[in-house]
Amino acid sequence: MSTAYSTAYAETLDPPRSSPDLDVRDLEKRMRLMRIITRLIAISDLGSRDIARRAGLPVQKVSDLLAGRLEHLNIDELNVLRRTLELEVP
């Protein structure tokens, strides 16, 4: 068996783990925003449904954020959540 064949075969069995649309800088921005937003959520008196309604996003997006699933939210959605919460927190 040639090395080229075994490498190609191995790639079909074990696909790359990183998502091609998430680069490191984008992921770092998302993580920073996630930390800020989760702190704002912690000090607010709002529930997930209220936050989602005020931000104009589905409740599932807020749930995904709180569960740490950053790949489900883009930068724009995170910024909308941040602005919404900054208006609500005294």
PDB file of C-alpha atoms in Angstrom:
ATOM      1  CA  MET A   1       0.000   0.000   0.000  1.00  0.00           C
ATOM      2  CA  SER A   2       1.431   3.375  -0.962  1.00  0.00           C
ATOM      3  CA  THR A   3       1.783   6.259   1.482  1.00  0.00           C
ATOM      4  CA  ALA A   4      -0.380   8.526  -0.699  1.00  0.00           C
ATOM      5  CA  TYR A   5      -3.206   6.004  -0.651  1.00  0.00           C
ATOM      6  CA  SER A   6      -3.052   5.426   3.091  1.00  0.00           C
ATOM      7  CA  THR A   7      -3.011   9.198   3.774  1.00  0.00           C
ATOM      8  CA  ALA A   8      -6.007   9.793   1.521  1.00  0.00           C
ATOM      9  CA  TYR A   9      -7.833   6.873   3.118  1.00  0.00           C
ATOM     10  CA  ALA A  10      -7.068   8.150   6.618  1.00  0.00           C
ATOM     11  CA  GLU A  11      -8.448  11.613   5.748  1.00  0.00           C
ATOM     12  CA  THR A  12     -11.790  10.093   4.750  1.00  0.00           C
ATOM     13  CA  LEU A  13     -11.997   8.278   8.069  1.00  0.00           C
ATOM     14  CA  ASP A  14     -10.835  11.199  10.213  1.00  0.00           C
ATOM     15  CA  PRO A  15     -11.982  14.504   8.656  1.00  0.00           C
ATOM     16  CA  PRO A  16     -10.350  17.753   9.789  1.00  0.00           C
ATOM     17  CA  ARG A  17     -11.627  18.870  13.184  1.00  0.00           C
ATOM     18  CA  SER A  18     -11.537  22.604  12.549  1.00  0.00           C
ATOM     19  CA  SER A  19     -14.302  24.367  10.729  1.00  0.00           C
ATOM     20  CA  PRO A  20     -12.972  26.141   7.637  1.00  0.00           C
ATOM     21  CA  ASP A  21     -15.123  29.226   8.209  1.00  0.00           C
ATOM     22  CA  LEU A  22     -13.789  29.890  11.719  1.00  0.00           C
ATOM     23  CA  ASP A  23     -10.336  31.376  11.799  1.00  0.00           C
ATOM     24  CA  VAL A  24      -8.424  32.055  15.004  1.00  0.00           C
ATOM     25  CA  ARG A  25      -9.054  35.808  15.084  1.00  0.00           C
ATOM     26  CA  ASP A  26     -12.765  35.364  14.528  1.00  0.00           C
ATOM     27  CA  LEU A  27     -12.939  32.748  17.245  1.00  0.00           C
ATOM     28  CA  GLU A  28     -11.042  35.010  19.677  1.00  0.00           C
ATOM     29  CA  LYS A  29     -13.489  37.858  18.989  1.00  0.00           C
ATOM     30  CA  ARG A  30     -16.427  35.544  19.561  1.00  0.00           C
ATOM     31  CA  MET A  31     -14.945  34.258  22.804  1.00  0.00           C
ATOM     32  CA  ARG A  32     -14.334  37.790  24.114  1.00  0.00           C
ATOM     33  CA  LEU A  33     -17.869  38.808  23.248  1.00  0.00           C
ATOM     34  CA  MET A  34     -19.237  35.632  24.821  1.00  0.00           C
ATOM     35  CA  ARG A  35     -17.457  36.400  28.098  1.00  0.00           C
ATOM     36  CA  ILE A  36     -18.761  39.962  28.127  1.00  0.00           C
ATOM     37  CA  ILE A  37     -22.302  38.877  27.301  1.00  0.00           C
ATOM     38  CA  THR A  38     -22.405  36.095  29.888  1.00  0.00           C
ATOM     39  CA  ARG A  39     -21.254  38.571  32.573  1.00  0.00           C
ATOM     40  CA  LEU A  40     -23.955  41.006  31.510  1.00  0.00           C
ATOM     41  CA  ILE A  41     -26.541  38.214  31.629  1.00  0.00           C
ATOM     42  CA  ALA A  42     -25.351  37.218  35.104  1.00  0.00           C
ATOM     43  CA  ILE A  43     -25.876  40.709  36.520  1.00  0.00           C
ATOM     44  CA  SER A  44     -29.141  41.402  34.688  1.00  0.00           C
ATOM     45  CA  ASP A  45     -32.552  40.412  35.949  1.00  0.00           C
ATOM     46  CA  LEU A  46     -33.616  39.172  32.523  1.00  0.00           C
ATOM     47  CA  GLY A  47     -34.283  35.613  31.505  1.00  0.00           C
ATOM     48  CA  SER A  48     -33.181  34.028  28.246  1.00  0.00           C
ATOM     49  CA  ARG A  49     -36.556  34.603  26.600  1.00  0.00           C
ATOM     50  CA  ASP A  50     -36.614  38.294  27.508  1.00  0.00           C
ATOM     51  CA  ILE A  51     -33.065  38.776  26.257  1.00  0.00           C
ATOM     52  CA  ALA A  52     -33.807  36.998  22.985  1.00  0.00           C
ATOM     53  CA  ARG A  53     -37.038  38.949  22.454  1.00  0.00           C
ATOM     54  CA  ARG A  54     -35.374  42.314  23.110  1.00  0.00           C
ATOM     55  CA  ALA A  55     -32.441  41.439  20.840  1.00  0.00           C
ATOM     56  CA  GLY A  56     -34.743  40.131  18.100  1.00  0.00           C
ATOM     57  CA  LEU A  57     -33.081  36.729  18.082  1.00  0.00           C
ATOM     58  CA  PRO A  58     -34.443  33.217  18.592  1.00  0.00           C
ATOM     59  CA  VAL A  59     -34.263  31.892  22.159  1.00  0.00           C
ATOM     60  CA  GLN A  60     -32.127  29.024  20.873  1.00  0.00           C
ATOM     61  CA  LYS A  61     -29.337  31.492  20.011  1.00  0.00           C
ATOM     62  CA  VAL A  62     -29.171  32.686  23.626  1.00  0.00           C
ATOM     63  CA  SER A  63     -29.227  29.076  24.818  1.00  0.00           C
ATOM     64  CA  ASP A  64     -26.408  28.215  22.420  1.00  0.00           C
ATOM     65  CA  LEU A  65     -24.363  31.117  23.740  1.00  0.00           C
ATOM     66  CA  LEU A  66     -24.869  30.108  27.359  1.00  0.00           C
ATOM     67  CA  ALA A  67     -23.924  26.537  26.474  1.00  0.00           C
ATOM     68  CA  GLY A  68     -20.706  27.738  24.833  1.00  0.00           C
ATOM     69  CA  ARG A  69     -21.680  26.831  21.277  1.00  0.00           C
ATOM     70  CA  LEU A  70     -20.070  29.803  19.546  1.00  0.00           C
ATOM     71  CA  GLU A  71     -20.272  28.253  16.102  1.00  0.00           C
ATOM     72  CA  HIS A  72     -24.049  28.850  16.167  1.00  0.00           C
ATOM     73  CA  LEU A  73     -23.704  32.647  16.493  1.00  0.00           C
ATOM     74  CA  ASN A  74     -21.998  35.137  14.241  1.00  0.00           C
ATOM     75  CA  ILE A  75     -20.257  38.342  15.301  1.00  0.00           C
ATOM     76  CA  ASP A  76     -23.263  40.487  14.387  1.00  0.00           C
ATOM     77  CA  GLU A  77     -25.617  38.468  16.590  1.00  0.00           C
ATOM     78  CA  LEU A  78     -23.177  38.647  19.476  1.00  0.00           C
ATOM     79  CA  ASN A  79     -22.883  42.411  19.081  1.00  0.00           C
ATOM     80  CA  VAL A  80     -26.672  42.772  19.059  1.00  0.00           C
ATOM     81  CA  LEU A  81     -26.875  40.782  22.289  1.00  0.00           C
ATOM     82  CA  ARG A  82     -24.150  42.902  23.864  1.00  0.00           C
ATOM     83  CA  ARG A  83     -25.818  46.195  22.932  1.00  0.00           C
ATOM     84  CA  THR A  84     -29.184  44.940  24.144  1.00  0.00           C
ATOM     85  CA  LEU A  85     -27.786  43.892  27.507  1.00  0.00           C
ATOM     86  CA  GLU A  86     -25.729  47.054  27.967  1.00  0.00           C
ATOM     87  CA  LEU A  87     -28.960  49.053  27.666  1.00  0.00           C
ATOM     88  CA  GLU A  88     -30.655  46.895  30.302  1.00  0.00           C
ATOM     89  CA  VAL A  89     -27.916  46.679  32.913  1.00  0.00           C
ATOM     90  CA  PRO A  90     -27.695  49.735  35.203  1.00  0.00           C
TER      91      PRO A  90
END
